[in-house]
CSV table of C-alpha atoms in Angstrom, one decimal:
chain,number,residue,atom,x,y,z
Z,1,UNK,CA,-9.8,16.7,-7.8
Z,2,UNK,CA,-7.2,19.2,-9.0
Z,3,UNK,CA,-3.9,17.5,-9.7
Z,4,UNK,CA,-2.2,20.8,-10.4
Z,5,UNK,CA,-1.5,20.8,-6.6
Z,6,UNK,CA,0.6,17.6,-6.9
Z,7,UNK,CA,4.3,18.0,-6.3
Z,8,UNK,CA,6.8,15.1,-6.2
Z,9,UNK,CA,9.2,14.7,-3.4
Z,10,UNK,CA,12.2,15.8,-5.5
Z,11,UNK,CA,10.4,18.9,-6.6
Z,12,UNK,CA,9.7,19.9,-3.0
Z,13,UNK,CA,13.2,19.0,-1.9
Z,14,UNK,CA,14.7,21.1,-4.7
Z,15,UNK,CA,12.8,24.3,-3.7
Z,16,UNK,CA,13.8,23.9,-0.1
Z,17,UNK,CA,17.5,23.1,-1.0
Z,18,UNK,CA,17.7,26.2,-3.2
Z,19,UNK,CA,15.9,28.4,-0.7
Z,20,UNK,CA,13.1,29.4,-3.1
Z,21,UNK,CA,10.6,28.0,-0.6
Z,22,UNK,CA,11.1,27.2,3.0
Z,23,UNK,CA,10.3,23.9,4.7
Z,24,UNK,CA,7.9,25.9,7.0
Z,25,UNK,CA,5.9,27.2,4.1
Z,26,UNK,CA,5.6,23.7,2.5
Z,27,UNK,CA,4.5,22.3,5.9
Z,28,UNK,CA,2.0,25.1,6.4
Z,29,UNK,CA,0.6,24.4,2.9
Z,30,UNK,CA,0.3,20.7,3.7
Z,31,UNK,CA,-1.4,21.3,7.0
Z,32,UNK,CA,-3.8,23.7,5.4
Z,33,UNK,CA,-4.8,21.1,2.8
Z,34,UNK,CA,-5.2,18.5,5.5
Z,35,UNK,CA,-7.8,20.8,7.2
Z,36,UNK,CA,-9.4,21.6,3.8
Z,37,UNK,CA,-10.1,17.9,3.4
Z,38,UNK,CA,-10.9,17.0,7.0
Z,39,UNK,CA,-14.3,15.6,5.9
Z,40,UNK,CA,-12.4,12.9,3.9
Z,41,UNK,CA,-11.3,11.4,7.3
Z,42,UNK,CA,-7.7,11.0,6.1
Z,43,UNK,CA,-6.1,11.6,9.5
Z,44,UNK,CA,-6.5,10.2,13.0
Z,45,UNK,CA,-3.8,12.5,14.4
Z,46,UNK,CA,-2.6,15.7,12.8
Z,47,UNK,CA,0.5,17.1,14.5
Z,48,UNK,CA,0.6,20.8,13.5
Z,49,UNK,CA,3.0,21.9,16.2
Z,50,UNK,CA,5.4,19.0,15.8
Z,51,UNK,CA,5.5,19.3,12.0
Z,52,UNK,CA,6.1,23.1,12.1
Z,53,UNK,CA,8.9,22.6,14.7
Z,54,UNK,CA,10.6,20.0,12.5
Z,55,UNK,CA,10.3,22.3,9.5
Z,56,UNK,CA,11.8,25.3,11.4
Z,57,UNK,CA,14.7,23.1,12.4
Z,58,UNK,CA,15.3,22.2,8.7
Z,59,UNK,CA,15.2,25.9,7.7
Z,60,UNK,CA,17.7,26.7,10.5
Z,61,UNK,CA,19.9,23.8,9.5
Z,62,UNK,CA,20.1,24.9,5.9
Z,63,UNK,CA,20.6,28.6,6.8
Z,64,UNK,CA,23.8,27.5,8.6
Z,65,UNK,CA,25.1,26.0,5.4
Z,66,UNK,CA,24.4,22.3,6.1
Z,67,UNK,CA,24.0,20.2,2.9
Z,68,UNK,CA,20.5,19.2,1.9
Z,69,UNK,CA,19.4,15.7,2.5
Z,70,UNK,CA,17.5,13.4,0.1
Z,71,UNK,CA,14.0,14.4,1.5
Z,72,UNK,CA,14.8,17.8,2.9
Z,73,UNK,CA,11.5,19.5,3.8
Z,74,UNK,CA,9.3,16.9,2.2
Z,75,UNK,CA,6.0,16.3,4.1
Z,76,UNK,CA,5.0,12.7,4.8
Z,77,UNK,CA,2.3,10.8,6.6
Z,78,UNK,CA,2.4,7.5,8.5
Z,79,UNK,CA,-0.5,4.9,8.7
Z,80,UNK,CA,-1.6,4.6,12.3
Z,81,UNK,CA,-0.7,0.9,12.7
Z,82,UNK,CA,3.0,2.1,12.6
Z,83,UNK,CA,4.4,3.7,15.7
Z,84,UNK,CA,5.8,7.2,15.7
Z,85,UNK,CA,7.4,9.0,18.7
Z,86,UNK,CA,5.1,11.2,20.9
Z,87,UNK,CA,2.0,10.4,18.8
Z,88,UNK,CA,-1.0,8.3,19.7
Z,89,UNK,CA,-0.7,4.7,18.4
Z,90,UNK,CA,-4.3,3.6,17.8
Z,91,UNK,CA,-4.2,0.9,15.0
Z,92,UNK,CA,-7.3,2.7,13.8
Z,93,UNK,CA,-9.3,1.5,16.8
Z,94,UNK,CA,-10.5,2.7,20.2
Z,95,UNK,CA,-10.6,-0.9,21.5
Z,96,UNK,CA,-7.0,-1.2,22.6
Z,97,UNK,CA,-5.2,1.5,24.6
Z,98,UNK,CA,-1.6,1.1,23.3
Z,99,UNK,CA,1.1,3.1,25.0
Z,100,UNK,CA,2.4,6.3,23.4
Z,101,UNK,CA,5.7,5.4,21.7
Z,102,UNK,CA,8.7,7.3,23.0
Z,103,UNK,CA,10.9,6.5,20.0
Z,104,UNK,CA,10.5,6.3,16.2
Z,105,UNK,CA,10.8,2.8,14.7
Z,106,UNK,CA,13.5,2.5,11.9
Z,107,UNK,CA,11.0,3.2,9.1
Z,108,UNK,CA,9.9,6.6,10.5
Z,109,UNK,CA,13.4,7.4,11.8
Z,110,UNK,CA,15.0,6.8,8.5
Z,111,UNK,CA,12.7,9.2,6.6
Z,112,UNK,CA,13.0,11.9,9.3
Z,113,UNK,CA,16.8,11.6,9.2
Z,114,UNK,CA,16.6,12.1,5.4
Z,115,UNK,CA,14.9,15.4,6.1
Z,116,UNK,CA,11.2,14.5,5.8
Z,117,UNK,CA,8.6,16.3,7.9
Z,118,UNK,CA,6.0,14.0,9.6
Z,119,UNK,CA,2.5,15.6,9.5
Z,120,UNK,CA,0.6,13.0,11.4
Z,121,UNK,CA,-1.0,9.6,11.6
Z,122,UNK,CA,-3.3,8.4,8.8
Z,123,UNK,CA,-6.6,6.6,9.1
Z,124,UNK,CA,-7.0,3.0,8.1
Z,125,UNK,CA,-9.4,0.0,8.2
Z,126,UNK,CA,-9.7,-0.8,11.9
Z,127,UNK,CA,-6.6,-2.8,13.0
Z,128,UNK,CA,-5.8,-3.1,9.2
Z,129,UNK,CA,-8.3,-6.1,9.0
Z,130,UNK,CA,-10.0,-5.0,5.7
Z,131,UNK,CA,-9.7,-3.5,2.3
Z,132,UNK,CA,-12.1,-0.5,2.2
Z,133,UNK,CA,-10.9,1.7,5.1
Z,134,UNK,CA,-14.6,2.0,6.3
Z,135,UNK,CA,-13.6,2.7,9.9
Z,136,UNK,CA,-16.5,2.9,12.3
Z,137,UNK,CA,-14.3,4.3,15.0
Z,138,UNK,CA,-12.7,7.3,13.2
Z,139,UNK,CA,-14.9,7.5,10.1
Z,140,UNK,CA,-14.6,6.0,6.6
Z,141,UNK,CA,-11.8,7.3,4.5
Z,142,UNK,CA,-13.4,8.9,1.4
Z,143,UNK,CA,-12.1,8.5,-2.2
Z,144,UNK,CA,-10.4,11.8,-3.2
Z,145,UNK,CA,-12.1,11.6,-6.6
Z,146,UNK,CA,-15.6,11.0,-5.4
Z,147,UNK,CA,-16.5,11.0,-1.6
Z,148,UNK,CA,-19.3,8.5,-2.2
Z,149,UNK,CA,-16.7,5.8,-2.9
Z,150,UNK,CA,-14.1,3.8,-0.9
Z,151,UNK,CA,-10.5,4.9,-0.8
Z,152,UNK,CA,-9.5,1.3,-0.5
Z,153,UNK,CA,-7.6,-0.3,2.4
Z,154,UNK,CA,-6.4,-0.9,4.7
Z,155,UNK,CA,-3.9,2.0,4.1
Z,156,UNK,CA,-6.7,4.2,2.7
Z,157,UNK,CA,-5.6,7.3,4.7
Z,158,UNK,CA,-2.1,7.3,3.5
Z,159,UNK,CA,-3.1,6.8,-0.2
Z,160,UNK,CA,-5.7,9.6,0.1
Z,161,UNK,CA,-3.2,12.0,1.7
Z,162,UNK,CA,-0.9,11.5,-1.3
Z,163,UNK,CA,-3.7,11.8,-3.8
Z,164,UNK,CA,-5.1,14.9,-2.2
Z,165,UNK,CA,-1.6,16.5,-2.4
Z,166,UNK,CA,-1.3,16.8,1.3
Z,167,UNK,CA,2.0,15.0,1.2
Z,168,UNK,CA,3.9,13.5,-1.8
Z,169,UNK,CA,5.0,10.4,0.1
Z,170,UNK,CA,3.8,8.2,3.0
Z,171,UNK,CA,4.1,4.9,4.8
Z,172,UNK,CA,1.5,2.2,5.1
Z,173,UNK,CA,1.4,-1.5,5.3
Z,174,UNK,CA,0.5,-4.4,3.0
Z,175,UNK,CA,-0.5,-7.9,4.0
Z,176,UNK,CA,-2.6,-9.1,1.1
Z,177,UNK,CA,-3.0,-5.8,-0.8
Z,178,UNK,CA,-3.5,-3.1,1.8
Z,179,UNK,CA,-1.0,-0.8,0.1
Z,180,UNK,CA,-1.6,-1.5,-3.6
Z,181,UNK,CA,-5.4,-1.5,-3.4
Z,182,UNK,CA,-5.8,2.0,-2.0
Z,183,UNK,CA,-3.1,3.3,-4.4
Z,184,UNK,CA,-5.2,2.0,-7.3
Z,185,UNK,CA,-8.4,3.4,-5.9
Z,186,UNK,CA,-7.0,6.8,-5.1
Z,187,UNK,CA,-4.8,7.3,-8.2
Z,188,UNK,CA,-1.3,7.3,-6.7
Z,189,UNK,CA,1.7,4.9,-6.7
Z,190,UNK,CA,1.8,2.2,-4.0
Z,191,UNK,CA,4.7,-0.2,-3.5
Z,192,UNK,CA,5.0,-3.5,-1.6
Z,193,UNK,CA,8.6,-4.6,-1.5
Z,194,UNK,CA,9.8,-8.2,-1.4
Z,195,UNK,CA,8.9,-9.6,2.0
Z,196,UNK,CA,11.4,-8.6,4.7
Z,197,UNK,CA,13.1,-5.9,2.6
Z,198,UNK,CA,12.1,-3.2,5.1
Z,199,UNK,CA,12.1,-3.3,8.9
Z,200,UNK,CA,8.9,-4.5,10.5
Z,201,UNK,CA,9.7,-2.9,13.9
Z,202,UNK,CA,7.0,-0.7,15.2
Z,203,UNK,CA,4.2,-2.2,13.0
Z,204,UNK,CA,1.1,-3.6,14.7
Z,205,UNK,CA,1.3,-7.2,13.3
Z,206,UNK,CA,-1.2,-9.4,11.5
Z,207,UNK,CA,0.9,-12.2,10.2
Z,208,UNK,CA,4.6,-13.0,10.2
Z,209,UNK,CA,4.5,-14.5,6.7
Z,210,UNK,CA,2.7,-11.7,4.8
Z,211,UNK,CA,3.2,-8.4,6.7
Z,212,UNK,CA,5.2,-5.7,5.0
Z,213,UNK,CA,5.6,-2.0,5.1
Z,214,UNK,CA,4.4,-0.2,2.0
Z,215,UNK,CA,5.4,3.1,0.5
Z,216,UNK,CA,3.2,5.6,-1.4
Z,217,UNK,CA,4.2,8.4,-3.7
Z,218,UNK,CA,3.0,10.7,-6.5
Z,219,UNK,CA,5.3,8.9,-9.0
Z,220,UNK,CA,7.7,5.9,-9.3
Z,221,UNK,CA,10.7,8.2,-8.6
Z,222,UNK,CA,9.2,9.1,-5.2
Z,223,UNK,CA,9.1,5.3,-4.4
Z,224,UNK,CA,12.6,4.7,-5.7
Z,225,UNK,CA,14.0,7.4,-3.3
Z,226,UNK,CA,12.2,5.9,-0.3
Z,227,UNK,CA,13.2,2.4,-1.3
Z,228,UNK,CA,16.9,3.3,-1.4
Z,229,UNK,CA,16.6,4.9,2.1
Z,230,UNK,CA,14.4,2.2,3.7
Z,231,UNK,CA,16.2,-0.8,2.2
Z,232,UNK,CA,19.8,0.6,2.4
Z,233,UNK,CA,20.2,-0.9,-1.1
Z,234,UNK,CA,21.4,1.4,-3.8
Z,235,UNK,CA,20.2,0.7,-7.3
Z,236,UNK,CA,23.1,-1.1,-9.1
Z,237,UNK,CA,25.0,1.1,-11.5
Z,238,UNK,CA,24.2,-1.1,-14.4
Z,239,UNK,CA,20.5,-1.0,-13.7
Z,240,UNK,CA,18.6,-1.4,-16.9
Z,241,UNK,CA,16.4,1.5,-18.0
Z,242,UNK,CA,14.6,1.0,-21.2
Z,243,UNK,CA,14.1,3.6,-23.9
Z,244,UNK,CA,10.8,4.0,-25.6
Z,245,UNK,CA,10.5,1.6,-28.4
Z,246,UNK,CA,12.8,-0.9,-26.6
Z,247,UNK,CA,10.7,-1.9,-23.6
Z,248,UNK,CA,10.7,-4.7,-21.0
Z,249,UNK,CA,9.1,-8.1,-21.4
Z,250,UNK,CA,5.8,-8.2,-19.5
Z,251,UNK,CA,3.7,-11.3,-18.7
Z,252,UNK,CA,-0.1,-10.7,-19.0
Z,253,UNK,CA,-2.3,-13.3,-17.2
Z,254,UNK,CA,-4.8,-15.2,-19.3
Z,255,UNK,CA,-8.5,-14.5,-19.2
Z,256,UNK,CA,-8.9,-17.7,-17.3
Z,257,UNK,CA,-6.7,-16.3,-14.5
Z,258,UNK,CA,-8.4,-12.9,-14.4
Z,259,UNK,CA,-12.0,-14.2,-14.2
Z,260,UNK,CA,-14.8,-12.4,-12.4
Z,261,UNK,CA,-13.3,-9.0,-13.5
Z,262,UNK,CA,-15.6,-6.0,-13.9
Z,263,UNK,CA,-16.1,-5.1,-17.6
Z,264,UNK,CA,-15.0,-1.5,-17.1
Z,265,UNK,CA,-11.8,-2.8,-15.6
Z,266,UNK,CA,-11.3,-5.3,-18.4
Z,267,UNK,CA,-11.8,-2.6,-21.0
Z,268,UNK,CA,-9.3,-0.2,-19.3
Z,269,UNK,CA,-6.7,-3.0,-19.0
Z,270,UNK,CA,-7.0,-3.8,-22.7
Z,271,UNK,CA,-6.2,-0.2,-23.5
Z,272,UNK,CA,-3.2,-0.4,-21.1
Z,273,UNK,CA,-1.7,-3.5,-22.7
Z,274,UNK,CA,-2.2,-2.0,-26.2
Z,275,UNK,CA,-0.4,1.2,-25.1
Z,276,UNK,CA,2.5,-0.8,-23.5
Z,277,UNK,CA,2.9,-2.9,-26.7
Z,278,UNK,CA,2.8,0.2,-28.9
Z,279,UNK,CA,5.7,1.7,-26.8
Z,280,UNK,CA,7.9,-1.3,-27.4
Z,281,UNK,CA,6.9,-3.7,-24.6
Z,282,UNK,CA,7.2,-7.4,-25.4
Z,283,UNK,CA,4.0,-9.0,-24.2
Z,284,UNK,CA,3.8,-12.7,-23.3
Z,285,UNK,CA,0.7,-14.5,-22.2
Z,286,UNK,CA,0.8,-16.6,-19.0
Z,287,UNK,CA,-1.7,-18.8,-17.3
Z,288,UNK,CA,-1.6,-18.3,-13.5
Z,289,UNK,CA,-4.7,-20.3,-12.6
Z,290,UNK,CA,-2.6,-22.8,-10.6
Z,291,UNK,CA,-0.9,-20.0,-8.6
Z,292,UNK,CA,-4.3,-18.4,-7.9
Z,293,UNK,CA,-5.6,-21.8,-6.8
Z,294,UNK,CA,-2.7,-22.1,-4.3
Z,295,UNK,CA,-3.5,-18.7,-3.0
Z,296,UNK,CA,-7.2,-19.5,-2.5
Z,297,UNK,CA,-6.2,-22.6,-0.6
Z,298,UNK,CA,-3.5,-21.0,1.6
Z,299,UNK,CA,-4.2,-17.3,2.3
Z,300,UNK,CA,-7.2,-17.5,4.7
Z,301,UNK,CA,-6.0,-20.3,7.0
Z,302,UNK,CA,-2.5,-18.9,7.1
Z,303,UNK,CA,-3.7,-15.4,8.0
Z,304,UNK,CA,-6.2,-16.6,10.6
Z,305,UNK,CA,-3.7,-19.0,12.3
Z,306,UNK,CA,-0.9,-16.4,12.5
Z,307,UNK,CA,-3.2,-13.6,13.5
Z,308,UNK,CA,-4.5,-15.7,16.3
Z,309,UNK,CA,-1.0,-16.4,17.6
Z,310,UNK,CA,0.3,-12.8,17.3
Z,311,UNK,CA,-2.8,-11.2,18.8
Z,312,UNK,CA,-3.1,-13.6,21.7
Z,313,UNK,CA,0.5,-12.8,22.6
Z,314,UNK,CA,-0.1,-9.0,22.2
Z,315,UNK,CA,-3.3,-9.1,24.3
Z,316,UNK,CA,-1.6,-11.1,27.0
Z,317,UNK,CA,1.1,-8.4,27.3
Z,318,UNK,CA,-1.5,-5.7,27.4
Z,319,UNK,CA,-3.6,-7.5,29.9
Z,320,UNK,CA,-6.7,-7.6,27.7
Z,321,UNK,CA,-8.8,-10.7,27.0
Z,322,UNK,CA,-9.7,-11.7,23.4
Z,323,UNK,CA,-13.4,-11.5,24.3
Z,324,UNK,CA,-13.0,-8.0,25.7
Z,325,UNK,CA,-11.2,-6.8,22.7
Z,326,UNK,CA,-13.7,-8.2,20.2
Z,327,UNK,CA,-16.5,-6.6,22.2
Z,328,UNK,CA,-14.9,-3.1,22.0
Z,329,UNK,CA,-14.1,-3.2,18.2
Z,330,UNK,CA,-16.3,-0.6,16.5
Z,331,UNK,CA,-16.3,-1.9,12.9
Z,332,UNK,CA,-18.7,-4.9,12.7
Z,333,UNK,CA,-16.7,-6.7,10.0
Z,334,UNK,CA,-13.5,-6.5,12.0
Z,335,UNK,CA,-15.2,-7.5,15.2
Z,336,UNK,CA,-16.6,-10.6,13.4
Z,337,UNK,CA,-13.2,-11.5,12.1
Z,338,UNK,CA,-11.6,-11.3,15.6
Z,339,UNK,CA,-14.4,-13.4,17.1
Z,340,UNK,CA,-13.8,-16.0,14.4
Z,341,UNK,CA,-10.0,-15.9,15.0
Z,342,UNK,CA,-10.4,-16.5,18.7
Z,343,UNK,CA,-13.4,-18.7,18.9
Z,344,UNK,CA,-12.7,-21.0,15.9
Z,345,UNK,CA,-8.9,-21.0,15.6
Z,346,UNK,CA,-7.3,-22.7,12.5
Z,347,UNK,CA,-5.8,-26.0,13.5
Z,348,UNK,CA,-2.1,-26.7,13.3
Z,349,UNK,CA,-2.5,-29.3,10.5
Z,350,UNK,CA,-4.6,-26.9,8.4
Z,351,UNK,CA,-1.8,-24.3,8.8
Z,352,UNK,CA,0.8,-26.8,7.8
Z,353,UNK,CA,-1.2,-27.6,4.7
Z,354,UNK,CA,-1.5,-23.9,3.9
Z,355,UNK,CA,2.3,-23.5,4.2
Z,356,UNK,CA,2.8,-26.4,1.8
Z,357,UNK,CA,0.6,-24.6,-0.7
Z,358,UNK,CA,2.6,-21.4,-0.2
Z,359,UNK,CA,5.8,-23.2,-1.1
Z,360,UNK,CA,4.2,-24.7,-4.2
Z,361,UNK,CA,3.0,-21.2,-5.1
Z,362,UNK,CA,6.5,-19.7,-4.8
Z,363,UNK,CA,8.0,-22.5,-6.9
Z,364,UNK,CA,5.4,-21.9,-9.5
Z,365,UNK,CA,6.2,-18.1,-9.6
Z,366,UNK,CA,9.9,-18.9,-9.9
Z,367,UNK,CA,9.4,-21.3,-12.7
Z,368,UNK,CA,7.1,-18.9,-14.6
Z,369,UNK,CA,9.7,-16.1,-14.4
Z,370,UNK,CA,12.4,-18.4,-15.6
Z,371,UNK,CA,10.5,-19.9,-18.5
Z,372,UNK,CA,9.0,-16.7,-19.8
Z,373,UNK,CA,12.1,-14.5,-19.0
Z,374,UNK,CA,9.5,-11.8,-18.1
Z,375,UNK,CA,10.7,-8.7,-16.2
Z,376,UNK,CA,7.3,-8.5,-14.5
Z,377,UNK,CA,3.7,-9.6,-14.6
Z,378,UNK,CA,1.2,-6.8,-15.3
Z,379,UNK,CA,-2.5,-6.9,-14.4
Z,380,UNK,CA,-5.3,-4.7,-13.0
Z,381,UNK,CA,-4.4,-4.1,-9.4
Z,382,UNK,CA,-8.0,-4.7,-8.4
Z,383,UNK,CA,-10.6,-6.5,-10.6
Z,384,UNK,CA,-13.4,-4.1,-9.7
Z,385,UNK,CA,-13.9,-0.3,-9.4
Z,386,UNK,CA,-13.9,1.3,-6.0
Z,387,UNK,CA,-17.0,0.2,-4.2
Z,388,UNK,CA,-19.6,2.6,-2.8
Z,389,UNK,CA,-19.2,3.3,0.9
Z,390,UNK,CA,-21.7,1.3,2.8
Z,391,UNK,CA,-22.2,-1.3,0.1
Z,392,UNK,CA,-22.0,-4.1,2.6
Z,393,UNK,CA,-20.4,-7.5,2.4
Z,394,UNK,CA,-21.3,-8.3,-1.2
Z,395,UNK,CA,-20.3,-6.7,-4.5
Z,396,UNK,CA,-22.0,-6.8,-7.9
Z,397,UNK,CA,-19.6,-7.8,-10.7
Z,398,UNK,CA,-21.2,-7.8,-14.1
Z,399,UNK,CA,-24.6,-8.6,-12.6
Z,400,UNK,CA,-23.5,-11.4,-10.3
Z,401,UNK,CA,-23.1,-11.0,-6.5
Z,402,UNK,CA,-19.6,-11.8,-5.1
Z,403,UNK,CA,-18.2,-11.5,-1.5
Z,404,UNK,CA,-16.6,-8.1,-1.2
Z,405,UNK,CA,-13.2,-8.8,0.5
Z,406,UNK,CA,-12.2,-11.8,-1.6
Z,407,UNK,CA,-13.0,-9.7,-4.8
Z,408,UNK,CA,-10.9,-6.8,-3.7
Z,409,UNK,CA,-7.8,-8.8,-2.8
Z,410,UNK,CA,-8.0,-11.5,-5.6
Z,411,UNK,CA,-5.3,-10.0,-7.7
Z,412,UNK,CA,-3.0,-8.7,-5.0
Z,413,UNK,CA,-3.0,-11.7,-2.6
Z,414,UNK,CA,-1.0,-14.2,-4.7
Z,415,UNK,CA,2.0,-11.9,-5.0
Z,416,UNK,CA,2.1,-11.3,-1.2
Z,417,UNK,CA,2.1,-15.0,-0.6
Z,418,UNK,CA,4.9,-15.3,-3.2
Z,419,UNK,CA,7.0,-12.7,-1.3
Z,420,UNK,CA,7.1,-10.8,-4.6
Z,421,UNK,CA,7.7,-7.0,-4.9
Z,422,UNK,CA,4.6,-5.4,-6.4
Z,423,UNK,CA,3.8,-1.8,-7.4
Z,424,UNK,CA,0.5,-0.2,-8.5
Z,425,UNK,CA,0.7,2.7,-10.8
Z,426,UNK,CA,-2.0,5.0,-12.2
Z,427,UNK,CA,-3.3,3.9,-15.6
Z,428,UNK,CA,-6.2,6.2,-16.5
Z,429,UNK,CA,-9.8,6.3,-15.4
Z,430,UNK,CA,-12.8,4.0,-15.4
Z,431,UNK,CA,-16.2,4.8,-16.8
Z,432,UNK,CA,-17.3,6.5,-13.6
Z,433,UNK,CA,-14.3,8.9,-13.6
Z,434,UNK,CA,-12.6,6.9,-10.8
Z,435,UNK,CA,-8.9,6.0,-11.0
Z,436,UNK,CA,-7.7,2.8,-12.5
Z,437,UNK,CA,-4.4,1.3,-11.5
Z,438,UNK,CA,-2.3,-1.5,-12.9
Z,439,UNK,CA,0.1,-3.6,-10.9
Z,440,UNK,CA,3.5,-4.9,-11.8
Z,441,UNK,CA,5.0,-7.8,-9.9
Z,442,UNK,CA,8.6,-8.9,-10.2
Z,443,UNK,CA,10.6,-11.9,-9.1
Z,444,UNK,CA,11.2,-12.0,-5.3
Z,445,UNK,CA,14.3,-10.0,-4.3
Z,446,UNK,CA,14.5,-8.1,-7.6
Z,447,UNK,CA,13.0,-4.9,-6.3
Z,448,UNK,CA,15.3,-2.4,-8.0
Z,449,UNK,CA,14.7,-4.1,-11.4
Z,450,UNK,CA,10.9,-4.0,-10.8
Z,451,UNK,CA,11.0,-0.3,-10.0
Z,452,UNK,CA,13.0,0.4,-13.2
Z,453,UNK,CA,10.3,-1.6,-15.1
Z,454,UNK,CA,7.6,0.4,-13.4
Z,455,UNK,CA,9.3,3.7,-14.3
Z,456,UNK,CA,9.3,2.6,-17.9
Z,457,UNK,CA,5.6,1.7,-17.8
Z,458,UNK,CA,4.7,4.9,-16.0
Z,459,UNK,CA,6.3,6.9,-18.9
Z,460,UNK,CA,4.6,4.7,-21.5
Z,461,UNK,CA,1.2,5.3,-19.9
Z,462,UNK,CA,1.6,9.0,-19.2
Z,463,UNK,CA,-0.9,10.0,-21.9
Z,464,UNK,CA,-3.7,7.8,-20.4
Z,465,UNK,CA,-2.8,8.2,-16.7
């Protein structure tokens, strides 16, 4: 993949603001690249006419002397489990005929009002119930670095669009890792904010405890711009930004915590921690096995109970039976999950026990941050390389077979249960030449501080990323 085509949102905005390149030309370039990589199955809907019309309106606006906005002329994409006005709303499935939205939800409206140009709706794991974006209805999203491999999921289309330089920014969702996993696999930046920092309006739901919008960008600065817009929270004027040689304190999980990790990932991560330490980062070891145990006890029953409640309500409004929906879902793994949700629902007591484990997990995270005074935890976003498309339900990790989905979400799920902000940044390549990403998780509610830490780490890792 040719990264020379990558432009950040500020770079595009500057050329449009200065008049050296029009919004229409940037949009035409983006649409052409989308067509060039059509075989990657990145898009479900590509809105050429709507995007060019929006770009022309921007050029006209600027020609009349209007001041440029924060994302003036910047192309963006939206995962198709998020509504957008006058575009099909599929959820990545043909099983449910959702009405065409007539208005943009706040997430999309905010970016448009900041001057961004919506190109279309991105592909995803069907109904966002998976971590590979192997979608049997619209095609599997292919990894931009090698089409034989998964782009990750469930926001695989958005991550691939950014990595393919179709758009420098995009919107996705993250329940247990659906934003951070594809960012790591595709080699871009993916951010899950503290739970409830962004509006959830217009998002096809999975759970009320875990669901969050996610943002994607070519760099941390892209994410910071979107965060200020979507959260309405400006970075505080005294926000700490470290100089090289005087870095943040980062907590590195113990080997016991990061068990069952592919050897190539472990090797790459050791290079990352060495580079961070060399640049002035203060490294502290932490044992998060108790937190991971709480996650293992809580994540599945919580997600299945809440998904059952939300989807039964949604299907009742749409006049569709659970059995009819499951029968129409194209992806076998997703159909199986829906059948399990509806046929064998999690009992109320099991859900209450799961929520108790969540509270204990959140207290443990809070105590860990207080005792270590760490700015963030750093770890491999995913413990394994991107899997081959069509690999099935099992994954080989160092010669041992492991269930695929739990392996992919093992590192990202605890932070989601903890309501922590988490960001995956590129950190070099694995032995196969596929991207490797590291995640930084900060204390809940400290998103701006985490993004500052991530910007420092991004600069420290620039030579290996």
